[in-house]
Amino acid sequence: MKIVECIDNRNITVEFQDKYKFRVHNNYGNFLRGSIKNPFHSSIYGVGITGNKYPRSINCKMTKEYDTWIHILQRCFDDRLKEKQPSYIDKECCDEWLYYPNFYEWLHSQPNFNKWYNGSRWAIDKDILVKRNKIYSPDVCCLIPQNVNCLFLKREAERGDYPIGVHYRENGFIARCRNPFTDTNEELGSYSTPEKAFYLGYKPYKENIIKQVAQIEFDKGNITKECYEAMMSYEVEITD
């Protein structure tokens, strides 16, 4: 940074020497100490740029938009988090969203933004519209209620050696699936092979649950038409 205007020691204008050329009024003491912050520096996990277009906090409380953006970057670029939660190892964020104002404006453009903003149990999903997508980006992400998000959570540690929704018990393979309407794990029969338990028991039941939830949430205006259509055509696979 360099001083481009100086009225006195308490009133100087500093310009940061990068492509953004951001200028800020400050005092000479802070300039000497190097304590003047550049909002266009990649300061968030070494990649995220906050800019100065939108607030990061209001009344000393971090905004929901900024907090959400920070957590997305954390999942994608925080190596310590990836060590604790291996499911984040292959997650990425598009270059466009490394600049906070771009993410902020995408959020505010979503048709269910107000419900997300005012609700406590909502999420940003990246792999309903495009199955197995690993990259957070505006083309594939959508705002959804947490109960929708929970339908697609994968708990690898609980699965064991069998397909999702299949467990071995007493010389048989049991198909089992959580029913979100009753909050219980429903047993769907015993089968001679894990493949039969998956294809005849778990798969049709789970897909029907997804369709029911999709219809309910779409009728409430909680999910977009694109999300609704993706859920209605969603196929549960044995490799999930």
mmCIF file of C-alpha atoms in Angstrom:
data_model
loop_
_atom_site.group_PDB
_atom_site.id
_atom_site.type_symbol
_atom_site.label_atom_id
_atom_site.label_comp_id
_atom_site.label_asym_id
_atom_site.label_seq_id
_atom_site.Cartn_x
_atom_site.Cartn_y
_atom_site.Cartn_z
ATOM 1 C CA MET A 1 0.000 0.000 0.000
ATOM 2 C CA LYS A 2 1.039 3.583 -0.484
ATOM 3 C CA ILE A 3 -0.104 6.995 0.690
ATOM 4 C CA VAL A 4 -1.819 8.872 -2.144
ATOM 5 C CA GLU A 5 -3.074 11.825 -0.087
ATOM 6 C CA CYS A 6 -1.940 13.333 3.211
ATOM 7 C CA ILE A 7 -3.744 16.165 4.997
ATOM 8 C CA ASP A 8 -2.037 15.540 8.337
ATOM 9 C CA ASN A 9 -0.917 12.596 10.506
ATOM 10 C CA ARG A 10 -4.516 11.816 11.406
ATOM 11 C CA ASN A 11 -5.947 12.044 7.924
ATOM 12 C CA ILE A 12 -4.277 10.156 5.109
ATOM 13 C CA THR A 13 -5.572 8.185 2.125
ATOM 14 C CA VAL A 14 -3.935 4.854 1.448
ATOM 15 C CA GLU A 15 -4.200 2.899 -1.798
ATOM 16 C CA PHE A 16 -3.492 -0.841 -1.877
ATOM 17 C CA GLN A 17 -1.274 -1.845 -4.753
ATOM 18 C CA ASP A 18 -3.222 -4.696 -6.297
ATOM 19 C CA LYS A 19 -5.674 -4.917 -9.173
ATOM 20 C CA TYR A 20 -8.543 -3.570 -7.051
ATOM 21 C CA LYS A 21 -6.718 -0.335 -6.035
ATOM 22 C CA PHE A 22 -8.918 0.005 -2.966
ATOM 23 C CA ARG A 23 -8.510 3.303 -1.096
ATOM 24 C CA VAL A 24 -9.171 3.899 2.575
ATOM 25 C CA HIS A 25 -8.880 6.908 4.914
ATOM 26 C CA ASN A 26 -6.855 6.295 8.054
ATOM 27 C CA ASN A 27 -4.019 7.726 10.132
ATOM 28 C CA TYR A 28 -0.257 7.654 9.659
ATOM 29 C CA GLY A 29 0.376 5.607 12.805
ATOM 30 C CA ASN A 30 -1.689 2.684 11.523
ATOM 31 C CA PHE A 31 0.084 2.952 8.176
ATOM 32 C CA LEU A 32 3.485 2.630 9.860
ATOM 33 C CA ARG A 33 2.307 -0.363 11.899
ATOM 34 C CA GLY A 34 0.870 -2.070 8.823
ATOM 35 C CA SER A 35 -2.455 -2.487 10.588
ATOM 36 C CA ILE A 36 -4.668 -1.128 7.818
ATOM 37 C CA LYS A 37 -6.612 -4.074 6.382
ATOM 38 C CA ASN A 38 -7.178 -4.610 2.683
ATOM 39 C CA PRO A 39 -10.701 -6.022 2.116
ATOM 40 C CA PHE A 40 -9.534 -7.363 -1.255
ATOM 41 C CA HIS A 41 -6.750 -9.476 0.190
ATOM 42 C CA SER A 42 -7.292 -13.261 0.048
ATOM 43 C CA SER A 43 -7.564 -13.436 3.820
ATOM 44 C CA ILE A 44 -10.136 -16.227 4.284
ATOM 45 C CA TYR A 45 -8.358 -19.602 4.255
ATOM 46 C CA GLY A 46 -5.866 -18.049 1.844
ATOM 47 C CA VAL A 47 -8.425 -17.803 -0.983
ATOM 48 C CA GLY A 48 -11.542 -15.854 0.089
ATOM 49 C CA ILE A 49 -11.908 -12.139 -0.626
ATOM 50 C CA THR A 50 -14.517 -10.273 1.430
ATOM 51 C CA GLY A 51 -14.479 -6.998 -0.525
ATOM 52 C CA ASN A 52 -16.221 -3.923 0.870
ATOM 53 C CA LYS A 53 -19.582 -4.054 -0.898
ATOM 54 C CA TYR A 54 -21.628 -5.872 1.744
ATOM 55 C CA PRO A 55 -21.391 -5.951 5.552
ATOM 56 C CA ARG A 56 -19.818 -8.883 7.342
ATOM 57 C CA SER A 57 -21.522 -8.053 10.619
ATOM 58 C CA ILE A 58 -24.414 -5.951 11.902
ATOM 59 C CA ASN A 59 -24.422 -4.704 15.498
ATOM 60 C CA CYS A 60 -21.286 -6.774 16.187
ATOM 61 C CA LYS A 61 -23.035 -9.976 15.032
ATOM 62 C CA MET A 62 -21.850 -11.840 11.955
ATOM 63 C CA THR A 63 -24.445 -11.809 9.184
ATOM 64 C CA LYS A 64 -25.999 -15.097 8.143
ATOM 65 C CA GLU A 65 -24.744 -14.624 4.586
ATOM 66 C CA TYR A 66 -21.143 -14.101 5.673
ATOM 67 C CA ASP A 67 -21.223 -16.926 8.211
ATOM 68 C CA THR A 68 -22.538 -19.322 5.544
ATOM 69 C CA TRP A 69 -19.845 -18.244 3.078
ATOM 70 C CA ILE A 70 -17.118 -18.731 5.689
ATOM 71 C CA HIS A 71 -18.330 -22.267 6.436
ATOM 72 C CA ILE A 72 -18.375 -23.215 2.742
ATOM 73 C CA LEU A 73 -14.779 -22.064 2.364
ATOM 74 C CA GLN A 74 -13.871 -23.918 5.549
ATOM 75 C CA ARG A 75 -15.224 -27.186 4.167
ATOM 76 C CA CYS A 76 -13.243 -26.705 0.978
ATOM 77 C CA PHE A 77 -9.941 -25.252 2.210
ATOM 78 C CA ASP A 78 -9.441 -26.006 5.906
ATOM 79 C CA ASP A 79 -7.056 -28.991 6.049
ATOM 80 C CA ARG A 80 -7.579 -29.471 9.791
ATOM 81 C CA LEU A 81 -11.328 -29.814 9.289
ATOM 82 C CA LYS A 82 -10.783 -32.299 6.468
ATOM 83 C CA GLU A 83 -8.684 -34.451 8.790
ATOM 84 C CA LYS A 84 -11.508 -34.533 11.331
ATOM 85 C CA GLN A 85 -14.266 -34.994 8.751
ATOM 86 C CA PRO A 86 -13.001 -36.976 5.727
ATOM 87 C CA SER A 87 -16.298 -36.437 3.886
ATOM 88 C CA TYR A 88 -15.040 -32.910 3.095
ATOM 89 C CA ILE A 89 -11.757 -34.064 1.518
ATOM 90 C CA ASP A 90 -12.899 -33.759 -2.102
ATOM 91 C CA LYS A 91 -15.134 -30.694 -1.703
ATOM 92 C CA GLU A 92 -14.330 -27.628 -3.813
ATOM 93 C CA CYS A 93 -15.601 -24.085 -4.321
ATOM 94 C CA CYS A 94 -15.829 -22.347 -7.687
ATOM 95 C CA ASP A 95 -13.621 -19.296 -8.317
ATOM 96 C CA GLU A 96 -16.678 -17.049 -8.593
ATOM 97 C CA TRP A 97 -17.652 -17.681 -4.978
ATOM 98 C CA LEU A 98 -14.183 -16.949 -3.643
ATOM 99 C CA TYR A 99 -15.310 -13.308 -3.874
ATOM 100 C CA TYR A 100 -17.904 -12.761 -1.135
ATOM 101 C CA PRO A 101 -20.124 -10.232 -2.994
ATOM 102 C CA ASN A 102 -20.756 -12.812 -5.735
ATOM 103 C CA PHE A 103 -21.952 -15.356 -3.188
ATOM 104 C CA TYR A 104 -24.008 -12.723 -1.355
ATOM 105 C CA GLU A 105 -25.808 -11.669 -4.544
ATOM 106 C CA TRP A 106 -26.503 -15.284 -5.534
ATOM 107 C CA LEU A 107 -28.080 -15.914 -2.124
ATOM 108 C CA HIS A 108 -30.320 -12.874 -2.381
ATOM 109 C CA SER A 109 -31.424 -13.882 -5.893
ATOM 110 C CA GLN A 110 -32.851 -17.221 -4.745
ATOM 111 C CA PRO A 111 -36.672 -17.378 -4.757
ATOM 112 C CA ASN A 112 -36.775 -18.886 -1.259
ATOM 113 C CA PHE A 113 -34.080 -16.592 0.183
ATOM 114 C CA ASN A 114 -36.396 -14.984 2.756
ATOM 115 C CA LYS A 115 -37.381 -18.375 4.140
ATOM 116 C CA TRP A 116 -33.739 -19.421 4.345
ATOM 117 C CA TYR A 117 -32.734 -16.119 5.948
ATOM 118 C CA ASN A 118 -35.481 -16.156 8.561
ATOM 119 C CA GLY A 119 -35.445 -19.903 9.215
ATOM 120 C CA SER A 120 -33.165 -21.678 11.646
ATOM 121 C CA ARG A 121 -33.102 -25.094 9.971
ATOM 122 C CA TRP A 122 -32.025 -24.536 6.394
ATOM 123 C CA ALA A 123 -29.022 -25.551 4.312
ATOM 124 C CA ILE A 124 -27.259 -24.936 1.018
ATOM 125 C CA ASP A 125 -27.200 -28.149 -0.995
ATOM 126 C CA LYS A 126 -24.760 -28.841 -3.823
ATOM 127 C CA ASP A 127 -25.661 -32.366 -5.000
ATOM 128 C CA ILE A 128 -29.408 -32.693 -5.429
ATOM 129 C CA LEU A 129 -29.563 -30.862 -8.765
ATOM 130 C CA VAL A 130 -26.409 -32.650 -9.924
ATOM 131 C CA LYS A 131 -25.882 -35.977 -8.195
ATOM 132 C CA ARG A 132 -22.425 -36.558 -6.683
ATOM 133 C CA ASN A 133 -21.387 -32.991 -7.447
ATOM 134 C CA LYS A 134 -18.414 -31.921 -5.313
ATOM 135 C CA ILE A 135 -18.160 -28.222 -6.228
ATOM 136 C CA TYR A 136 -20.044 -25.366 -4.582
ATOM 137 C CA SER A 137 -21.166 -23.079 -7.392
ATOM 138 C CA PRO A 138 -24.229 -21.000 -8.352
ATOM 139 C CA ASP A 139 -25.321 -23.361 -11.138
ATOM 140 C CA VAL A 140 -25.748 -26.433 -8.952
ATOM 141 C CA CYS A 141 -26.515 -25.167 -5.444
ATOM 142 C CA CYS A 142 -29.935 -24.511 -3.957
ATOM 143 C CA LEU A 143 -31.455 -23.488 -0.639
ATOM 144 C CA ILE A 144 -33.375 -26.284 1.072
ATOM 145 C CA PRO A 145 -34.936 -27.020 4.468
ATOM 146 C CA GLN A 146 -32.786 -29.162 6.737
ATOM 147 C CA ASN A 147 -35.279 -32.040 6.608
ATOM 148 C CA VAL A 148 -34.694 -32.255 2.840
ATOM 149 C CA ASN A 149 -30.946 -32.126 3.326
ATOM 150 C CA CYS A 150 -31.143 -34.989 5.833
ATOM 151 C CA LEU A 151 -32.689 -37.265 3.192
ATOM 152 C CA PHE A 152 -29.405 -37.294 1.296
ATOM 153 C CA LEU A 153 -26.867 -37.506 4.124
ATOM 154 C CA LYS A 154 -24.499 -40.452 3.815
ATOM 155 C CA ARG A 155 -23.271 -42.008 7.059
ATOM 156 C CA GLU A 156 -20.458 -44.250 5.877
ATOM 157 C CA ALA A 157 -19.427 -45.312 9.380
ATOM 158 C CA GLU A 158 -22.880 -46.763 10.050
ATOM 159 C CA ARG A 159 -23.142 -48.703 6.795
ATOM 160 C CA GLY A 160 -20.554 -51.407 7.275
ATOM 161 C CA ASP A 161 -19.827 -53.795 4.417
ATOM 162 C CA TYR A 162 -23.318 -53.845 2.900
ATOM 163 C CA PRO A 163 -25.230 -51.490 0.603
ATOM 164 C CA ILE A 164 -26.865 -48.449 2.133
ATOM 165 C CA GLY A 165 -29.993 -49.413 4.086
ATOM 166 C CA VAL A 166 -28.980 -53.077 4.432
ATOM 167 C CA HIS A 167 -27.977 -54.903 7.617
ATOM 168 C CA TYR A 168 -27.234 -58.549 8.359
ATOM 169 C CA ARG A 169 -29.163 -60.283 11.140
ATOM 170 C CA GLU A 170 -29.892 -63.925 11.967
ATOM 171 C CA ASN A 171 -28.967 -65.443 8.622
ATOM 172 C CA GLY A 172 -30.814 -62.802 6.649
ATOM 173 C CA PHE A 173 -30.302 -59.343 5.192
ATOM 174 C CA ILE A 174 -32.638 -56.713 6.609
ATOM 175 C CA ALA A 175 -33.695 -53.641 4.622
ATOM 176 C CA ARG A 176 -34.228 -50.652 6.873
ATOM 177 C CA CYS A 177 -34.908 -46.970 6.248
ATOM 178 C CA ARG A 178 -35.735 -43.958 8.375
ATOM 179 C CA ASN A 179 -39.252 -42.613 7.982
ATOM 180 C CA PRO A 180 -39.053 -38.820 8.472
ATOM 181 C CA PHE A 181 -42.804 -38.576 9.059
ATOM 182 C CA THR A 182 -42.738 -40.875 12.090
ATOM 183 C CA ASP A 183 -39.065 -40.333 13.008
ATOM 184 C CA THR A 184 -38.557 -44.091 13.221
ATOM 185 C CA ASN A 185 -36.414 -46.653 11.408
ATOM 186 C CA GLU A 186 -38.774 -48.843 9.420
ATOM 187 C CA GLU A 187 -37.818 -52.469 8.787
ATOM 188 C CA LEU A 188 -38.745 -53.431 5.234
ATOM 189 C CA GLY A 189 -38.322 -57.176 5.277
ATOM 190 C CA SER A 190 -35.639 -59.883 5.333
ATOM 191 C CA TYR A 191 -33.949 -61.049 2.125
ATOM 192 C CA SER A 192 -31.551 -63.796 1.101
ATOM 193 C CA THR A 193 -28.907 -61.454 -0.359
ATOM 194 C CA PRO A 194 -27.841 -57.856 0.346
ATOM 195 C CA GLU A 195 -28.638 -56.947 -3.266
ATOM 196 C CA LYS A 196 -32.242 -58.134 -2.932
ATOM 197 C CA ALA A 197 -32.584 -56.264 0.356
ATOM 198 C CA PHE A 198 -31.418 -53.098 -1.370
ATOM 199 C CA TYR A 199 -33.340 -53.352 -4.659
ATOM 200 C CA LEU A 200 -36.581 -54.836 -3.298
ATOM 201 C CA GLY A 201 -36.667 -53.197 0.111
ATOM 202 C CA TYR A 202 -34.610 -50.071 0.677
ATOM 203 C CA LYS A 203 -34.452 -48.492 -2.794
ATOM 204 C CA PRO A 204 -38.200 -48.252 -3.628
ATOM 205 C CA TYR A 205 -39.055 -47.178 -0.073
ATOM 206 C CA LYS A 206 -36.393 -44.460 0.035
ATOM 207 C CA GLU A 207 -37.287 -43.095 -3.391
ATOM 208 C CA ASN A 208 -40.950 -42.922 -2.392
ATOM 209 C CA ILE A 209 -40.031 -41.008 0.773
ATOM 210 C CA ILE A 210 -37.984 -38.533 -1.294
ATOM 211 C CA LYS A 211 -40.933 -37.975 -3.644
ATOM 212 C CA GLN A 212 -43.347 -37.419 -0.763
ATOM 213 C CA VAL A 213 -41.073 -34.872 0.896
ATOM 214 C CA ALA A 214 -40.439 -33.158 -2.450
ATOM 215 C CA GLN A 215 -44.167 -32.695 -3.037
ATOM 216 C CA ILE A 216 -44.805 -31.376 0.468
ATOM 217 C CA GLU A 217 -41.919 -28.902 0.426
ATOM 218 C CA PHE A 218 -42.655 -27.720 -3.114
ATOM 219 C CA ASP A 219 -46.294 -27.069 -2.214
ATOM 220 C CA LYS A 220 -45.054 -24.990 0.732
ATOM 221 C CA GLY A 221 -42.782 -22.981 -1.551
ATOM 222 C CA ASN A 222 -39.705 -24.194 0.308
ATOM 223 C CA ILE A 223 -37.861 -25.640 -2.697
ATOM 224 C CA THR A 224 -37.513 -24.486 -6.284
ATOM 225 C CA LYS A 225 -39.077 -26.203 -9.279
ATOM 226 C CA GLU A 226 -35.615 -27.422 -10.344
ATOM 227 C CA CYS A 227 -35.008 -28.982 -6.946
ATOM 228 C CA TYR A 228 -38.495 -30.522 -6.940
ATOM 229 C CA GLU A 229 -37.984 -32.103 -10.365
ATOM 230 C CA ALA A 230 -34.561 -33.435 -9.370
ATOM 231 C CA MET A 231 -36.009 -35.042 -6.241
ATOM 232 C CA MET A 232 -38.953 -36.551 -8.120
ATOM 233 C CA SER A 233 -36.582 -38.237 -10.579
ATOM 234 C CA TYR A 234 -33.885 -39.083 -8.011
ATOM 235 C CA GLU A 235 -32.638 -42.676 -8.139
ATOM 236 C CA VAL A 236 -31.030 -44.290 -5.115
ATOM 237 C CA GLU A 237 -28.109 -46.406 -6.271
ATOM 238 C CA ILE A 238 -26.400 -49.323 -4.599
ATOM 239 C CA THR A 239 -23.091 -47.436 -4.805
ATOM 240 C CA ASP A 240 -24.477 -44.431 -2.868
#
